[in-house]
Amino acid sequence: MKALTSLLLPVILLTGCSSSPTISPGGVNTPPPDINAWLKPRSEKPDSLSETRWKMLTDAGKTLGFRGGKAQRSWELIQALNARESTLNALYDFRPLISPEGWLPPVIDEAQDVAHITPDQIRTSSRVWTIIRPERFVSNPPGWRDWLLRGLSTTATPGTEGSVVPEDSVQRKVWETALRQGWQEGRQNADLTLEANQKTLTRDYRKTPRNTPFVLPEPEPFENNIIIDAIFTCNLCNTSSRL
């Protein structure tokens, strides 16, 4: 499963992907910029524009472009995900994890051989469980869409920045340059959003216990983690270890 998910996401991210190179200092391991980088030089404020007007056009263009670019890229990614629906359904099937009463187990992270040292105390434990997400009741089994589609909105409704429009050719050039830059940044943000969602989905699915060997008692807070305390008697050495 890990190998499949590591191969699936790059394929999805490459769908409809267009590069936006930036001019960076040269180096042995850094390739020179292509023609697209030179065709879009960094814009500077024209002499005929006031600082305030230039900033208004730049901010409005970037904001509009960011929203539009992210909405477009989100739509492309959602289409790519839907095209792989059967594969994703097989990879992330939460139905077997739900109890007959409709409870979805907690998402638990495990650490082993943990030590907590203070000036007057040393605490060690062979295992520490951190409850990332508590157990919850679900009326319907969750699916991969509940994770992967978070933050991928396909609508881009302009706000107040939509009222800032260029009044002449000089202002339009500034506005268009900012909009194109914001558009690429929005598309990149959609890719990063999907990547983060995929990591969260994989973590939650893999760290949800299938067959819990014991019932989790009331948790105790401990240094931003939740420690599950249980006493096990060692038959060989007749001692107790605190988990």
CSV table of C-alpha atoms in Angstrom, one decimal:
chain,number,residue,atom,x,y,z
A,1,MET,CA,0.0,0.0,0.0
A,2,LYS,CA,2.8,2.4,0.9
A,3,ALA,CA,4.4,1.9,-2.5
A,4,LEU,CA,1.1,2.4,-4.3
A,5,THR,CA,0.3,5.7,-2.5
A,6,SER,CA,3.9,7.0,-3.1
A,7,LEU,CA,3.4,6.4,-6.8
A,8,LEU,CA,-0.1,7.6,-7.1
A,9,LEU,CA,0.3,11.2,-5.8
A,10,PRO,CA,3.1,12.2,-8.3
A,11,VAL,CA,0.9,11.0,-11.2
A,12,ILE,CA,-2.0,13.1,-10.0
A,13,LEU,CA,0.1,16.2,-9.4
A,14,LEU,CA,1.6,15.9,-12.9
A,15,THR,CA,-1.9,16.0,-14.4
A,16,GLY,CA,-2.3,19.4,-16.2
A,17,CYS,CA,0.9,20.6,-14.4
A,18,SER,CA,2.7,23.5,-16.0
A,19,SER,CA,6.0,24.8,-14.7
A,20,SER,CA,6.6,28.4,-13.9
A,21,PRO,CA,10.4,28.9,-13.7
A,22,THR,CA,12.0,31.7,-11.7
A,23,ILE,CA,15.3,33.3,-12.4
A,24,SER,CA,17.8,32.2,-9.7
A,25,PRO,CA,21.5,32.6,-9.2
A,26,GLY,CA,23.5,30.2,-11.3
A,27,GLY,CA,25.4,27.2,-9.9
A,28,VAL,CA,26.8,23.9,-10.7
A,29,ASN,CA,23.5,22.1,-9.9
A,30,THR,CA,21.2,24.8,-11.0
A,31,PRO,CA,20.1,24.9,-14.6
A,32,PRO,CA,19.8,28.2,-16.4
A,33,PRO,CA,16.3,29.7,-16.7
A,34,ASP,CA,14.5,29.0,-20.0
A,35,ILE,CA,12.9,31.6,-22.2
A,36,ASN,CA,9.7,31.8,-20.2
A,37,ALA,CA,11.6,33.1,-17.2
A,38,TRP,CA,13.0,35.9,-19.3
A,39,LEU,CA,9.7,36.7,-20.8
A,40,LYS,CA,8.2,37.5,-17.4
A,41,PRO,CA,10.7,39.7,-15.7
A,42,ARG,CA,10.1,41.1,-12.2
A,43,SER,CA,7.8,44.1,-12.5
A,44,GLU,CA,8.8,47.4,-11.2
A,45,LYS,CA,6.6,50.4,-10.5
A,46,PRO,CA,6.2,52.6,-13.6
A,47,ASP,CA,7.1,56.3,-13.1
A,48,SER,CA,3.6,57.4,-14.1
A,49,LEU,CA,2.0,55.4,-11.2
A,50,SER,CA,1.8,56.4,-7.6
A,51,GLU,CA,3.1,54.0,-5.0
A,52,THR,CA,-0.4,53.6,-3.6
A,53,ARG,CA,-2.1,52.9,-7.0
A,54,TRP,CA,0.7,50.5,-8.0
A,55,LYS,CA,0.3,48.5,-4.7
A,56,MET,CA,-3.5,48.4,-5.1
A,57,LEU,CA,-3.2,47.0,-8.6
A,58,THR,CA,-0.5,44.5,-7.6
A,59,ASP,CA,-2.3,43.2,-4.5
A,60,ALA,CA,-5.6,43.0,-6.3
A,61,GLY,CA,-4.1,41.2,-9.3
A,62,LYS,CA,-2.2,38.7,-7.2
A,63,THR,CA,-5.3,37.9,-5.0
A,64,LEU,CA,-7.6,37.5,-8.0
A,65,GLY,CA,-5.0,35.3,-9.8
A,66,PHE,CA,-4.3,33.2,-6.7
A,67,ARG,CA,-8.0,32.4,-6.3
A,68,GLY,CA,-8.6,31.7,-9.9
A,69,GLY,CA,-5.4,29.6,-10.3
A,70,LYS,CA,-6.1,27.5,-7.2
A,71,ALA,CA,-9.7,27.0,-8.3
A,72,GLN,CA,-8.6,25.8,-11.8
A,73,ARG,CA,-5.9,23.6,-10.5
A,74,SER,CA,-8.3,22.2,-7.8
A,75,TRP,CA,-10.7,21.2,-10.5
A,76,GLU,CA,-8.0,19.5,-12.5
A,77,LEU,CA,-6.9,17.5,-9.4
A,78,ILE,CA,-10.4,16.5,-8.5
A,79,GLN,CA,-10.9,15.2,-12.0
A,80,ALA,CA,-7.7,13.2,-11.7
A,81,LEU,CA,-8.8,11.8,-8.4
A,82,ASN,CA,-12.2,10.8,-9.6
A,83,ALA,CA,-10.6,9.0,-12.5
A,84,ARG,CA,-8.7,6.9,-10.0
A,85,GLU,CA,-11.8,6.4,-7.8
A,86,SER,CA,-11.6,2.6,-7.8
A,87,THR,CA,-8.0,2.5,-6.8
A,88,LEU,CA,-8.5,5.0,-4.0
A,89,ASN,CA,-11.5,3.1,-2.7
A,90,ALA,CA,-9.4,0.0,-2.5
A,91,LEU,CA,-6.5,1.7,-0.8
A,92,TYR,CA,-8.5,3.6,1.8
A,93,ASP,CA,-11.5,1.4,2.8
A,94,PHE,CA,-12.6,2.5,6.3
A,95,ARG,CA,-15.6,0.2,6.4
A,96,PRO,CA,-13.9,-2.8,8.1
A,97,LEU,CA,-12.6,-0.4,10.8
A,98,ILE,CA,-16.0,0.7,12.1
A,99,SER,CA,-17.5,-1.2,15.0
A,100,PRO,CA,-21.0,-2.7,14.7
A,101,GLU,CA,-22.2,0.1,16.9
A,102,GLY,CA,-20.9,2.7,14.4
A,103,TRP,CA,-17.8,3.8,16.2
A,104,LEU,CA,-14.6,4.7,14.2
A,105,PRO,CA,-11.5,3.9,16.3
A,106,PRO,CA,-9.1,6.7,17.3
A,107,VAL,CA,-6.1,7.5,15.3
A,108,ILE,CA,-3.1,6.6,17.6
A,109,ASP,CA,0.6,7.2,17.1
A,110,GLU,CA,3.0,5.0,19.0
A,111,ALA,CA,6.4,5.8,20.3
A,112,GLN,CA,8.7,3.2,22.0
A,113,ASP,CA,11.4,3.5,24.6
A,114,VAL,CA,10.5,7.1,25.7
A,115,ALA,CA,12.3,9.0,28.5
A,116,HIS,CA,11.2,12.2,30.1
A,117,ILE,CA,13.8,13.8,32.3
A,118,THR,CA,13.3,16.7,34.7
A,119,PRO,CA,15.6,18.1,37.4
A,120,ASP,CA,14.0,16.0,40.1
A,121,GLN,CA,12.5,13.0,38.2
A,122,ILE,CA,13.2,10.6,35.4
A,123,ARG,CA,10.3,8.8,33.8
A,124,THR,CA,10.7,6.1,31.3
A,125,SER,CA,8.2,4.0,29.4
A,126,SER,CA,8.5,1.2,26.9
A,127,ARG,CA,5.5,2.5,24.9
A,128,VAL,CA,3.7,5.8,24.6
A,129,TRP,CA,0.5,6.3,22.6
A,130,THR,CA,-0.5,9.7,21.4
A,131,ILE,CA,-4.2,10.0,20.4
A,132,ILE,CA,-4.1,12.2,17.3
A,133,ARG,CA,-7.9,12.0,16.7
A,134,PRO,CA,-10.3,10.5,19.3
A,135,GLU,CA,-12.8,7.8,18.7
A,136,ARG,CA,-16.0,9.2,17.0
A,137,PHE,CA,-19.4,8.0,16.0
A,138,VAL,CA,-20.1,8.0,12.2
A,139,SER,CA,-23.4,7.5,10.5
A,140,ASN,CA,-21.7,6.7,7.2
A,141,PRO,CA,-18.2,5.3,6.7
A,142,PRO,CA,-15.7,8.0,5.8
A,143,GLY,CA,-14.0,7.9,2.5
A,144,TRP,CA,-10.9,9.3,0.9
A,145,ARG,CA,-12.8,12.4,-0.4
A,146,ASP,CA,-13.3,13.5,3.2
A,147,TRP,CA,-9.5,14.0,3.4
A,148,LEU,CA,-8.2,14.6,-0.1
A,149,LEU,CA,-10.8,17.2,-1.1
A,150,ARG,CA,-10.2,19.5,1.9
A,151,GLY,CA,-9.3,23.0,0.8
A,152,LEU,CA,-9.7,22.2,-2.9
A,153,SER,CA,-12.5,24.6,-3.8
A,154,THR,CA,-13.4,25.0,-7.5
A,155,THR,CA,-15.1,28.3,-7.0
A,156,ALA,CA,-13.3,31.6,-7.0
A,157,THR,CA,-15.6,34.5,-6.0
A,158,PRO,CA,-13.8,37.9,-6.1
A,159,GLY,CA,-13.9,40.0,-3.0
A,160,THR,CA,-13.2,43.7,-2.7
A,161,GLU,CA,-10.1,43.2,-4.9
A,162,GLY,CA,-12.5,42.7,-7.8
A,163,SER,CA,-13.4,46.4,-7.7
A,164,VAL,CA,-9.8,47.4,-8.4
A,165,VAL,CA,-9.5,47.6,-12.2
A,166,PRO,CA,-6.8,49.1,-14.4
A,167,GLU,CA,-7.7,52.4,-16.0
A,168,ASP,CA,-5.1,52.6,-18.8
A,169,SER,CA,-2.5,50.4,-20.6
A,170,VAL,CA,0.2,51.1,-18.0
A,171,GLN,CA,-2.0,50.0,-15.1
A,172,ARG,CA,-3.3,47.0,-17.1
A,173,LYS,CA,0.3,45.8,-17.6
A,174,VAL,CA,1.0,46.0,-13.9
A,175,TRP,CA,-2.3,44.3,-13.1
A,176,GLU,CA,-1.9,41.5,-15.6
A,177,THR,CA,1.7,40.8,-14.5
A,178,ALA,CA,0.5,40.5,-10.9
A,179,LEU,CA,-2.5,38.3,-11.9
A,180,ARG,CA,-0.3,35.9,-13.8
A,181,GLN,CA,2.0,35.6,-10.8
A,182,GLY,CA,-0.8,35.0,-8.4
A,183,TRP,CA,-2.3,32.5,-10.8
A,184,GLN,CA,0.8,30.3,-10.7
A,185,GLU,CA,1.1,30.6,-7.0
A,186,GLY,CA,-2.6,29.5,-6.6
A,187,ARG,CA,-2.0,26.4,-8.7
A,188,GLN,CA,1.1,25.6,-6.7
A,189,ASN,CA,-0.9,26.0,-3.5
A,190,ALA,CA,-3.5,23.5,-4.7
A,191,ASP,CA,-0.8,21.0,-5.3
A,192,LEU,CA,0.6,21.5,-1.8
A,193,THR,CA,-2.9,21.3,-0.3
A,194,LEU,CA,-3.5,17.9,-2.0
A,195,GLU,CA,0.0,16.6,-0.9
A,196,ALA,CA,-0.7,17.6,2.7
A,197,ASN,CA,-4.2,16.0,2.6
A,198,GLN,CA,-2.7,12.8,1.2
A,199,LYS,CA,-0.2,12.6,4.0
A,200,THR,CA,-2.9,13.1,6.6
A,201,LEU,CA,-5.2,10.5,5.0
A,202,THR,CA,-2.4,7.9,4.9
A,203,ARG,CA,-1.4,8.6,8.5
A,204,ASP,CA,-5.0,8.4,9.8
A,205,TYR,CA,-5.7,5.2,7.9
A,206,ARG,CA,-2.5,3.4,8.9
A,207,LYS,CA,-2.6,4.5,12.5
A,208,THR,CA,-6.2,3.5,13.1
A,209,PRO,CA,-6.1,0.3,15.2
A,210,ARG,CA,-7.6,-2.7,13.5
A,211,ASN,CA,-7.8,-5.1,16.5
A,212,THR,CA,-7.2,-3.3,19.7
A,213,PRO,CA,-5.9,-5.8,22.3
A,214,PHE,CA,-7.1,-3.8,25.3
A,215,VAL,CA,-9.6,-1.1,26.0
A,216,LEU,CA,-8.1,2.4,26.3
A,217,PRO,CA,-8.5,3.8,29.8
A,218,GLU,CA,-9.0,7.4,30.6
A,219,PRO,CA,-6.0,9.3,29.2
A,220,GLU,CA,-3.6,11.5,31.2
A,221,PRO,CA,-2.1,14.6,29.6
A,222,PHE,CA,1.7,14.5,29.6
A,223,GLU,CA,3.8,17.1,27.7
A,224,ASN,CA,1.3,17.7,24.9
A,225,ASN,CA,0.9,14.0,24.4
A,226,ILE,CA,-1.6,11.6,25.8
A,227,ILE,CA,-0.1,8.8,27.8
A,228,ILE,CA,-2.0,5.5,28.1
A,229,ASP,CA,-1.1,4.0,31.4
A,230,ALA,CA,-1.4,0.3,31.9
A,231,ILE,CA,0.2,-2.0,34.4
A,232,PHE,CA,1.6,-5.3,33.1
A,233,THR,CA,3.1,-7.9,35.5
A,234,CYS,CA,6.2,-9.6,34.3
A,235,ASN,CA,6.0,-13.3,35.1
A,236,LEU,CA,9.7,-13.9,34.7
A,237,CYS,CA,11.1,-11.1,36.9
A,238,ASN,CA,7.9,-10.4,39.0
A,239,THR,CA,8.2,-6.7,38.4
A,240,SER,CA,5.8,-4.1,36.9
A,241,SER,CA,6.5,-1.9,33.9
A,242,ARG,CA,4.6,1.3,33.3
A,243,LEU,CA,3.6,1.9,29.7
